[in-house]
PDB file of C-alpha atoms in Angstrom:
ATOM      1  CA  MET A   1     -10.828 -10.696 -14.007  1.00  0.00           C
ATOM      2  CA  GLN A   2     -10.791  -8.473 -11.006  1.00  0.00           C
ATOM      3  CA  VAL A   3      -7.681  -5.826 -11.024  1.00  0.00           C
ATOM      4  CA  ASP A   4      -7.201  -3.920  -7.482  1.00  0.00           C
ATOM      5  CA  LYS A   5      -4.753  -1.968  -8.855  1.00  0.00           C
ATOM      6  CA  LEU A   6      -2.431  -1.639 -11.980  1.00  0.00           C
ATOM      7  CA  ILE A   7       0.836  -0.091 -12.098  1.00  0.00           C
ATOM      8  CA  VAL A   8       2.860   0.658 -15.717  1.00  0.00           C
ATOM      9  CA  ILE A   9       6.135   1.609 -15.745  1.00  0.00           C
ATOM     10  CA  GLY A  10       7.248   1.678 -19.792  1.00  0.00           C
ATOM     11  CA  ASN A  11       6.471  -1.918 -21.036  1.00  0.00           C
ATOM     12  CA  ILE A  12       6.093  -3.219 -17.758  1.00  0.00           C
ATOM     13  CA  ALA A  13       2.892  -3.665 -15.771  1.00  0.00           C
ATOM     14  CA  TYR A  14       2.508  -4.337 -12.143  1.00  0.00           C
ATOM     15  CA  LEU A  15      -0.853  -6.246 -11.332  1.00  0.00           C
ATOM     16  CA  ILE A  16      -1.802  -5.665  -7.946  1.00  0.00           C
ATOM     17  CA  ASP A  17      -4.118  -7.686  -5.695  1.00  0.00           C
ATOM     18  CA  VAL A  18      -4.676  -6.447  -1.951  1.00  0.00           C
ATOM     19  CA  LYS A  19      -5.731  -8.936   0.805  1.00  0.00           C
ATOM     20  CA  ASN A  20      -7.432  -7.560   4.049  1.00  0.00           C
ATOM     21  CA  TYR A  21      -6.394 -11.062   5.534  1.00  0.00           C
ATOM     22  CA  ARG A  22      -5.774 -11.141   9.121  1.00  0.00           C
ATOM     23  CA  GLY A  23      -3.686 -13.778  11.270  1.00  0.00           C
ATOM     24  CA  SER A  24      -0.610 -15.822  10.118  1.00  0.00           C
ATOM     25  CA  TYR A  25       0.066 -17.078   6.757  1.00  0.00           C
ATOM     26  CA  THR A  26       2.801 -19.372   5.045  1.00  0.00           C
ATOM     27  CA  TYR A  27       3.538 -20.522   1.915  1.00  0.00           C
ATOM     28  CA  GLN A  28       5.259 -23.855   1.494  1.00  0.00           C
ATOM     29  CA  ASN A  29       4.955 -27.110  -0.603  1.00  0.00           C
ATOM     30  CA  ASN A  30       3.183 -24.816  -3.637  1.00  0.00           C
ATOM     31  CA  SER A  31       0.116 -24.326  -1.135  1.00  0.00           C
ATOM     32  CA  TRP A  32      -0.950 -21.422   1.635  1.00  0.00           C
ATOM     33  CA  TYR A  33      -1.446 -22.306   5.536  1.00  0.00           C
ATOM     34  CA  ARG A  34      -3.351 -20.362   7.808  1.00  0.00           C
ATOM     35  CA  GLY A  35      -1.422 -21.118  11.317  1.00  0.00           C
ATOM     36  CA  GLU A  36      -1.239 -25.026  10.890  1.00  0.00           C
ATOM     37  CA  ARG A  37      -4.308 -25.341   8.467  1.00  0.00           C
ATOM     38  CA  ILE A  38      -3.967 -25.655   4.633  1.00  0.00           C
ATOM     39  CA  LEU A  39      -6.113 -23.241   2.902  1.00  0.00           C
ATOM     40  CA  ILE A  40      -8.093 -24.834   0.371  1.00  0.00           C
ATOM     41  CA  ASN A  41      -8.176 -21.723  -2.080  1.00  0.00           C
ATOM     42  CA  ASN A  42      -5.074 -20.451  -2.991  1.00  0.00           C
ATOM     43  CA  ILE A  43      -4.496 -16.370  -2.297  1.00  0.00           C
ATOM     44  CA  PHE A  44      -2.519 -16.555  -5.500  1.00  0.00           C
ATOM     45  CA  ARG A  45      -5.305 -18.145  -7.715  1.00  0.00           C
ATOM     46  CA  GLN A  46      -6.796 -14.831  -8.328  1.00  0.00           C
ATOM     47  CA  ILE A  47      -3.597 -12.725  -9.195  1.00  0.00           C
ATOM     48  CA  ASP A  48      -2.481 -15.743 -11.321  1.00  0.00           C
ATOM     49  CA  ARG A  49      -5.832 -15.946 -13.593  1.00  0.00           C
ATOM     50  CA  ALA A  50      -5.738 -11.891 -13.706  1.00  0.00           C
ATOM     51  CA  SER A  51      -2.336 -11.959 -15.034  1.00  0.00           C
ATOM     52  CA  ASP A  52      -3.197 -14.862 -17.683  1.00  0.00           C
ATOM     53  CA  ILE A  53      -6.180 -12.431 -18.824  1.00  0.00           C
ATOM     54  CA  LEU A  54      -4.234  -9.557 -18.696  1.00  0.00           C
ATOM     55  CA  GLN A  55      -1.473 -11.282 -20.810  1.00  0.00           C
ATOM     56  CA  LYS A  56      -3.974 -12.372 -23.387  1.00  0.00           C
ATOM     57  CA  ILE A  57      -5.426  -9.106 -23.758  1.00  0.00           C
ATOM     58  CA  PHE A  58      -2.324  -7.421 -24.618  1.00  0.00           C
ATOM     59  CA  SER A  59      -1.040 -10.062 -26.741  1.00  0.00           C
ATOM     60  CA  ALA A  60      -4.300  -9.913 -28.997  1.00  0.00           C
ATOM     61  CA  LYS A  61      -3.398  -6.033 -29.487  1.00  0.00           C
ATOM     62  CA  ARG A  62       0.377  -7.149 -30.268  1.00  0.00           C
ATOM     63  CA  LEU A  63       1.317  -5.217 -27.009  1.00  0.00           C
ATOM     64  CA  HIS A  64       4.929  -6.774 -25.965  1.00  0.00           C
ATOM     65  CA  MET A  65       4.611  -6.023 -22.175  1.00  0.00           C
ATOM     66  CA  GLU A  66       5.646  -7.991 -19.167  1.00  0.00           C
ATOM     67  CA  ILE A  67       3.321  -8.591 -16.025  1.00  0.00           C
ATOM     68  CA  ARG A  68       4.641  -8.684 -12.953  1.00  0.00           C
ATOM     69  CA  ARG A  69       2.433  -9.765  -9.974  1.00  0.00           C
ATOM     70  CA  VAL A  70       2.348  -8.180  -6.469  1.00  0.00           C
ATOM     71  CA  LEU A  71       0.171  -9.476  -3.711  1.00  0.00           C
ATOM     72  CA  ILE A  72      -0.149  -7.206  -0.890  1.00  0.00           C
ATOM     73  CA  PHE A  73      -1.164  -7.794   2.672  1.00  0.00           C
ATOM     74  CA  MET A  74      -3.239  -5.059   4.259  1.00  0.00           C
ATOM     75  CA  ASP A  75      -3.416  -5.476   7.609  1.00  0.00           C
ATOM     76  CA  PRO A  76      -0.594  -4.315   9.714  1.00  0.00           C
ATOM     77  CA  ALA A  77      -0.642  -7.051  12.278  1.00  0.00           C
ATOM     78  CA  VAL A  78      -0.671 -10.019   9.581  1.00  0.00           C
ATOM     79  CA  LYS A  79       2.622 -12.422   9.784  1.00  0.00           C
ATOM     80  CA  VAL A  80       3.247 -13.678   6.323  1.00  0.00           C
ATOM     81  CA  GLU A  81       6.005 -16.397   5.759  1.00  0.00           C
ATOM     82  CA  ILE A  82       7.189 -17.655   2.032  1.00  0.00           C
ATOM     83  CA  LYS A  83       9.419 -20.973   2.297  1.00  0.00           C
ATOM     84  CA  GLN A  84      10.116 -21.376  -1.412  1.00  0.00           C
ATOM     85  CA  PRO A  85      10.779 -19.472  -4.366  1.00  0.00           C
ATOM     86  CA  ILE A  86       7.842 -17.416  -6.115  1.00  0.00           C
ATOM     87  CA  VAL A  87       7.253 -15.591  -9.287  1.00  0.00           C
ATOM     88  CA  GLN A  88       4.677 -13.162  -7.494  1.00  0.00           C
ATOM     89  CA  THR A  89       6.289 -10.250  -5.077  1.00  0.00           C
ATOM     90  CA  VAL A  90       4.524 -10.477  -1.887  1.00  0.00           C
ATOM     91  CA  LEU A  91       4.457  -7.478   0.328  1.00  0.00           C
ATOM     92  CA  ARG A  92       3.049  -6.684   3.774  1.00  0.00           C
ATOM     93  CA  VAL A  93       1.585  -2.979   3.967  1.00  0.00           C
ATOM     94  CA  GLU A  94       4.743  -1.571   5.586  1.00  0.00           C
ATOM     95  CA  GLU A  95       6.740  -2.623   2.736  1.00  0.00           C
ATOM     96  CA  VAL A  96       4.557  -0.881   0.260  1.00  0.00           C
ATOM     97  CA  ALA A  97       6.037   2.591   0.573  1.00  0.00           C
ATOM     98  CA  ALA A  98       9.463   1.435   0.002  1.00  0.00           C
ATOM     99  CA  TRP A  99       8.640  -0.731  -3.063  1.00  0.00           C
ATOM    100  CA  LEU A 100       6.774   2.164  -4.802  1.00  0.00           C
ATOM    101  CA  MET A 101       9.939   4.518  -4.513  1.00  0.00           C
ATOM    102  CA  LYS A 102      12.035   1.469  -5.795  1.00  0.00           C
ATOM    103  CA  LEU A 103       9.805   1.589  -8.999  1.00  0.00           C
ATOM    104  CA  LYS A 104      10.139   5.377  -9.122  1.00  0.00           C
ATOM    105  CA  GLU A 105      13.854   4.918  -9.194  1.00  0.00           C
ATOM    106  CA  GLU A 106      13.430   2.376 -12.231  1.00  0.00           C
ATOM    107  CA  VAL A 107      10.931   4.346 -14.489  1.00  0.00           C
ATOM    108  CA  GLN A 108      14.331   5.212 -16.705  1.00  0.00           C
ATOM    109  CA  LEU A 109      15.714   1.604 -17.177  1.00  0.00           C
ATOM    110  CA  TYR A 110      12.477   0.519 -19.299  1.00  0.00           C
ATOM    111  CA  PRO A 111      11.586   1.063 -22.892  1.00  0.00           C
ATOM    112  CA  LYS A 112       8.685   3.799 -23.064  1.00  0.00           C
ATOM    113  CA  LEU A 113       5.181   2.767 -24.404  1.00  0.00           C
ATOM    114  CA  SER A 114       2.571   5.151 -25.161  1.00  0.00           C
ATOM    115  CA  PRO A 115      -0.074   4.844 -22.117  1.00  0.00           C
ATOM    116  CA  ASP A 116      -3.059   5.261 -24.669  1.00  0.00           C
ATOM    117  CA  LEU A 117      -1.854   1.865 -26.110  1.00  0.00           C
ATOM    118  CA  TRP A 118      -2.315  -0.172 -23.010  1.00  0.00           C
ATOM    119  CA  ARG A 119      -5.078   1.486 -21.819  1.00  0.00           C
ATOM    120  CA  ASP A 120      -7.420   1.274 -24.947  1.00  0.00           C
ATOM    121  CA  ALA A 121      -6.813  -2.374 -24.848  1.00  0.00           C
ATOM    122  CA  ILE A 122      -8.146  -2.928 -21.627  1.00  0.00           C
ATOM    123  CA  THR A 123     -11.026  -0.260 -22.034  1.00  0.00           C
ATOM    124  CA  ASP A 124     -11.726  -2.236 -25.291  1.00  0.00           C
ATOM    125  CA  SER A 125     -12.149  -5.751 -23.277  1.00  0.00           C
ATOM    126  CA  LEU A 126     -14.070  -4.437 -20.165  1.00  0.00           C
ATOM    127  CA  LEU A 127     -17.593  -5.577 -19.764  1.00  0.00           C
ATOM    128  CA  PRO A 128     -20.177  -3.541 -17.887  1.00  0.00           C
ATOM    129  CA  PRO A 129     -21.079  -4.814 -14.460  1.00  0.00           C
ATOM    130  CA  TYR A 130     -24.552  -6.146 -14.724  1.00  0.00           C
ATOM    131  CA  CYS A 131     -27.416  -4.360 -12.655  1.00  0.00           C
ATOM    132  CA  PRO A 132     -31.371  -4.573 -13.515  1.00  0.00           C
ATOM    133  CA  LEU A 133     -32.907  -1.354 -14.741  1.00  0.00           C
ATOM    134  CA  ASN A 134     -35.815  -2.130 -11.633  1.00  0.00           C
ATOM    135  CA  ASP A 135     -34.919  -3.891  -8.504  1.00  0.00           C
ATOM    136  CA  PHE A 136     -37.086  -5.430  -5.871  1.00  0.00           C
ATOM    137  CA  SER A 137     -39.028  -2.237  -4.821  1.00  0.00           C
ATOM    138  CA  SER A 138     -40.700  -2.209  -8.149  1.00  0.00           C
ATOM    139  CA  GLN A 139     -42.802  -5.292  -7.140  1.00  0.00           C
ATOM    140  CA  VAL A 140     -45.993  -4.222  -6.588  1.00  0.00           C
ATOM    141  CA  GLY A 141     -48.008  -6.385  -4.410  1.00  0.00           C
ATOM    142  CA  ARG A 142     -44.827  -8.598  -3.472  1.00  0.00           C
ATOM    143  CA  THR A 143     -43.752  -9.579   0.403  1.00  0.00           C
ATOM    144  CA  LEU A 144     -40.278 -10.412   1.743  1.00  0.00           C
ATOM    145  CA  GLN A 145     -40.020 -12.498   4.709  1.00  0.00           C
ATOM    146  CA  LEU A 146     -37.969 -10.066   7.162  1.00  0.00           C
ATOM    147  CA  GLY A 147     -35.103 -11.366   9.271  1.00  0.00           C
ATOM    148  CA  ILE A 148     -31.990 -13.102   8.622  1.00  0.00           C
ATOM    149  CA  CYS A 149     -31.998 -16.235   7.274  1.00  0.00           C
ATOM    150  CA  CYS A 150     -30.467 -19.648   8.386  1.00  0.00           C
ATOM    151  CA  PRO A 151     -28.204 -20.727   6.181  1.00  0.00           C
ATOM    152  CA  LYS A 152     -28.753 -24.529   6.835  1.00  0.00           C
ATOM    153  CA  CYS A 153     -32.575 -24.765   7.231  1.00  0.00           C
ATOM    154  CA  LYS A 154     -33.854 -21.566   5.286  1.00  0.00           C
ATOM    155  CA  LYS A 155     -36.040 -20.642   8.725  1.00  0.00           C
ATOM    156  CA  PHE A 156     -35.463 -16.912  10.216  1.00  0.00           C
ATOM    157  CA  THR A 157     -36.122 -17.697  14.235  1.00  0.00           C
ATOM    158  CA  TRP A 158     -32.576 -16.809  15.851  1.00  0.00           C
ATOM    159  CA  THR A 159     -31.589 -16.838  19.641  1.00  0.00           C
ATOM    160  CA  SER A 160     -28.919 -13.775  19.836  1.00  0.00           C
ATOM    161  CA  HIS A 161     -25.964 -14.030  21.749  1.00  0.00           C
ATOM    162  CA  ARG A 162     -23.106 -11.507  22.393  1.00  0.00           C
ATOM    163  CA  TYR A 163     -21.042 -12.856  19.384  1.00  0.00           C
ATOM    164  CA  TYR A 164     -23.448 -15.583  17.859  1.00  0.00           C
ATOM    165  CA  LEU A 165     -26.615 -16.305  16.562  1.00  0.00           C
ATOM    166  CA  TYR A 166     -28.176 -19.553  17.345  1.00  0.00           C
ATOM    167  CA  CYS A 167     -30.986 -20.820  15.147  1.00  0.00           C
ATOM    168  CA  ASP A 168     -33.773 -22.309  17.078  1.00  0.00           C
ATOM    169  CA  HIS A 169     -35.478 -24.462  14.620  1.00  0.00           C
ATOM    170  CA  CYS A 170     -31.923 -26.641  13.698  1.00  0.00           C
ATOM    171  CA  GLY A 171     -29.223 -25.559  15.831  1.00  0.00           C
ATOM    172  CA  PHE A 172     -27.152 -23.987  13.660  1.00  0.00           C
ATOM    173  CA  CYS A 173     -24.891 -21.258  15.002  1.00  0.00           C
ATOM    174  CA  GLN A 174     -23.304 -18.217  12.810  1.00  0.00           C
ATOM    175  CA  SER A 175     -21.022 -15.401  13.960  1.00  0.00           C
ATOM    176  CA  LYS A 176     -23.191 -12.598  14.589  1.00  0.00           C
ATOM    177  CA  GLU A 177     -20.887 -10.492  12.309  1.00  0.00           C
ATOM    178  CA  LEU A 178     -21.058 -12.657   9.399  1.00  0.00           C
ATOM    179  CA  ALA A 179     -25.096 -12.952   9.995  1.00  0.00           C
ATOM    180  CA  TYR A 180     -25.255  -9.194   9.832  1.00  0.00           C
ATOM    181  CA  VAL A 181     -22.901  -8.397   6.845  1.00  0.00           C
ATOM    182  CA  LYS A 182     -24.209 -11.377   4.771  1.00  0.00           C
ATOM    183  CA  THR A 183     -28.110 -10.009   5.339  1.00  0.00           C
ATOM    184  CA  ILE A 184     -26.790  -6.321   4.623  1.00  0.00           C
ATOM    185  CA  CYS A 185     -25.307  -7.832   1.101  1.00  0.00           C
ATOM    186  CA  ASP A 186     -28.736  -9.471   0.384  1.00  0.00           C
ATOM    187  CA  TYR A 187     -30.813  -6.223   0.787  1.00  0.00           C
ATOM    188  CA  GLY A 188     -28.176  -4.564  -1.238  1.00  0.00           C
ATOM    189  CA  VAL A 189     -28.994  -7.165  -4.038  1.00  0.00           C
ATOM    190  CA  LEU A 190     -32.552  -6.811  -4.022  1.00  0.00           C
ATOM    191  CA  PHE A 191     -32.356  -3.033  -3.540  1.00  0.00           C
ATOM    192  CA  SER A 192     -29.889  -2.146  -5.877  1.00  0.00           C
ATOM    193  CA  ASN A 193     -30.885   0.982  -6.967  1.00  0.00           C
ATOM    194  CA  SER A 194     -30.894   2.493  -3.306  1.00  0.00           C
ATOM    195  CA  ASN A 195     -27.804   3.177  -1.023  1.00  0.00           C
ATOM    196  CA  LEU A 196     -27.832   1.231   2.240  1.00  0.00           C
ATOM    197  CA  GLU A 197     -29.616   3.244   4.811  1.00  0.00           C
ATOM    198  CA  ARG A 198     -29.850   2.046   8.440  1.00  0.00           C
ATOM    199  CA  LYS A 199     -33.268   2.560   9.156  1.00  0.00           C
ATOM    200  CA  GLU A 200     -34.576   0.216   6.101  1.00  0.00           C
ATOM    201  CA  LEU A 201     -31.881  -2.229   7.184  1.00  0.00           C
ATOM    202  CA  LYS A 202     -33.128  -2.531  10.503  1.00  0.00           C
ATOM    203  CA  LYS A 203     -36.733  -3.246   9.110  1.00  0.00           C
ATOM    204  CA  PHE A 204     -34.995  -5.910   6.948  1.00  0.00           C
ATOM    205  CA  LEU A 205     -33.155  -7.537   9.560  1.00  0.00           C
ATOM    206  CA  GLY A 206     -36.440  -8.097  11.423  1.00  0.00           C
ATOM    207  CA  GLU A 207     -36.911  -8.981  15.353  1.00  0.00           C
ATOM    208  CA  VAL A 208     -33.435 -10.177  16.084  1.00  0.00           C
ATOM    209  CA  GLY A 209     -31.781  -6.867  14.602  1.00  0.00           C
ATOM    210  CA  ASN A 210     -29.969  -4.621  16.906  1.00  0.00           C
ATOM    211  CA  GLU A 211     -30.101  -0.943  16.137  1.00  0.00           C
ATOM    212  CA  TYR A 212     -26.623  -0.406  17.745  1.00  0.00           C
ATOM    213  CA  TYR A 213     -24.740  -3.395  16.424  1.00  0.00           C
ATOM    214  CA  LEU A 214     -26.248  -2.713  12.796  1.00  0.00           C
ATOM    215  CA  ARG A 215     -24.563   0.930  13.243  1.00  0.00           C
ATOM    216  CA  TYR A 216     -21.278  -1.100  14.306  1.00  0.00           C
ATOM    217  CA  GLN A 217     -21.163  -3.023  11.344  1.00  0.00           C
ATOM    218  CA  LEU A 218     -21.878  -0.546   8.354  1.00  0.00           C
ATOM    219  CA  LYS A 219     -19.367   1.715   9.761  1.00  0.00           C
ATOM    220  CA  LYS A 220     -16.621  -1.392   9.788  1.00  0.00           C
ATOM    221  CA  HIS A 221     -17.362  -2.716   6.536  1.00  0.00           C
ATOM    222  CA  PHE A 222     -19.271  -0.419   4.469  1.00  0.00           C
ATOM    223  CA  GLU A 223     -18.515   2.960   2.710  1.00  0.00           C
ATOM    224  CA  LEU A 224     -20.483   6.050   3.669  1.00  0.00           C
ATOM    225  CA  VAL A 225     -21.883   7.977   1.002  1.00  0.00           C
ATOM    226  CA  GLY A 226     -21.119  12.006   1.271  1.00  0.00           C
ATOM    227  CA  PRO A 227     -19.283  13.602   4.877  1.00  0.00           C
ATOM    228  CA  ASN A 228     -19.943  12.117   8.252  1.00  0.00           C
ATOM    229  CA  GLY A 229     -23.174  12.742   9.137  1.00  0.00           C
ATOM    230  CA  SER A 230     -24.506  12.615   5.629  1.00  0.00           C
ATOM    231  CA  GLN A 231     -27.899  11.335   5.317  1.00  0.00           C
ATOM    232  CA  LYS A 232     -27.453   9.570   2.134  1.00  0.00           C
ATOM    233  CA  GLY A 233     -26.452   6.201   3.615  1.00  0.00           C
ATOM    234  CA  TYR A 234     -23.544   3.750   2.427  1.00  0.00           C
ATOM    235  CA  ARG A 235     -22.313   2.746  -1.056  1.00  0.00           C
ATOM    236  CA  ASN A 236     -24.405  -0.262  -1.925  1.00  0.00           C
ATOM    237  CA  LEU A 237     -22.778  -2.519  -4.747  1.00  0.00           C
ATOM    238  CA  GLY A 238     -25.697  -4.760  -5.681  1.00  0.00           C
ATOM    239  CA  SER A 239     -23.580  -7.834  -4.753  1.00  0.00           C
ATOM    240  CA  LYS A 240     -23.464 -11.066  -3.015  1.00  0.00           C
ATOM    241  CA  PHE A 241     -21.757 -11.100  -0.088  1.00  0.00           C
ATOM    242  CA  GLU A 242     -19.177 -13.720  -1.774  1.00  0.00           C
ATOM    243  CA  TYR A 243     -18.582 -11.099  -4.266  1.00  0.00           C
ATOM    244  CA  TRP A 244     -18.601  -7.711  -2.149  1.00  0.00           C
ATOM    245  CA  PHE A 245     -16.031  -9.145   0.082  1.00  0.00           C
ATOM    246  CA  GLU A 246     -13.905 -11.709  -1.895  1.00  0.00           C
ATOM    247  CA  ASN A 247     -10.924 -10.138  -0.258  1.00  0.00           C
ATOM    248  CA  GLU A 248     -12.133 -10.837   3.138  1.00  0.00           C
ATOM    249  CA  GLN A 249     -13.382 -14.327   3.195  1.00  0.00           C
ATOM    250  CA  GLU A 250     -10.538 -15.726   5.589  1.00  0.00           C
ATOM    251  CA  TYR A 251     -11.609 -13.182   8.061  1.00  0.00           C
ATOM    252  CA  PHE A 252     -15.388 -14.015   8.341  1.00  0.00           C
ATOM    253  CA  LYS A 253     -14.279 -17.803   8.018  1.00  0.00           C
ATOM    254  CA  ALA A 254     -12.405 -16.994  11.330  1.00  0.00           C
ATOM    255  CA  LEU A 255     -15.118 -15.431  13.111  1.00  0.00           C
ATOM    256  CA  GLN A 256     -16.870 -18.740  13.168  1.00  0.00           C
ATOM    257  CA  LYS A 257     -14.787 -19.533  16.043  1.00  0.00           C
ATOM    258  CA  ARG A 258     -16.951 -17.133  18.008  1.00  0.00           C
ATOM    259  CA  CYS A 259     -19.581 -19.920  18.076  1.00  0.00           C
ATOM    260  CA  ASN A 260     -17.553 -22.113  20.478  1.00  0.00           C
ATOM    261  CA  TRP A 261     -17.321 -18.798  22.938  1.00  0.00           C
ATOM    262  CA  LYS A 262     -19.530 -19.865  25.561  1.00  0.00           C
ATOM    263  CA  THR A 263     -21.495 -16.935  27.140  1.00  0.00           C
ATOM    264  CA  ASN A 264     -24.604 -16.344  28.952  1.00  0.00           C
ATOM    265  CA  ASP A 265     -25.247 -12.951  27.724  1.00  0.00           C
ATOM    266  CA  LYS A 266     -28.027 -12.224  25.311  1.00  0.00           C
ATOM    267  CA  LYS A 267     -28.202  -9.320  23.465  1.00  0.00           C
TER     268      LYS A 267
END
């Protein structure tokens, strides 16, 4: 179970799922649409599953708590339209402040419950994330194939264009931004005991890696450790791309459209 935020007022638990999706979304006929295209993965699925698990945790401790699900879209430009009754609350980022003020006014309306009860219930159910004691840096004598791996043919030879990479072996096309971010995550998994350092990542990206573009993607998608100008690098979660950027999968899928942008510029 993954929970972005949890706000508890009395015996009401507000389970909050934050999404960084971009574009236009509509919910109707029990399905989510992005533009005119139906989404295979229901955006409510994660928060609904988390709600079920949290309810079981509370019930096991005989805590009578009501769970309310809240989905928040953080991109100020996102468009969201709900065309049928739902049990979840859906908010855009500009609506969050007013919603929180309303919660503050409702504090006195609900039965009081000791915070220690629900905190202890959750804490007892937490599992620490798995992280091996030794990462790839401890593998003496083993070497890595450097570069960006093609997800289709598993080769490492690309022609780099402005917005995308073209695999010279099988012809597969992948947005440059997605290719860089996924490869950075791969590095993070292999070297999970270290921060993400630009110098080492440049080596890991191989010949196709571009210093300027790498710097741009690190600033855009990863968290700097320490103040600006710090030499500590970027925070490494040690997770695969699918988990690290679970809430941004729609954004990265949309980037594939860049493969259709014809350009003669190679960078």
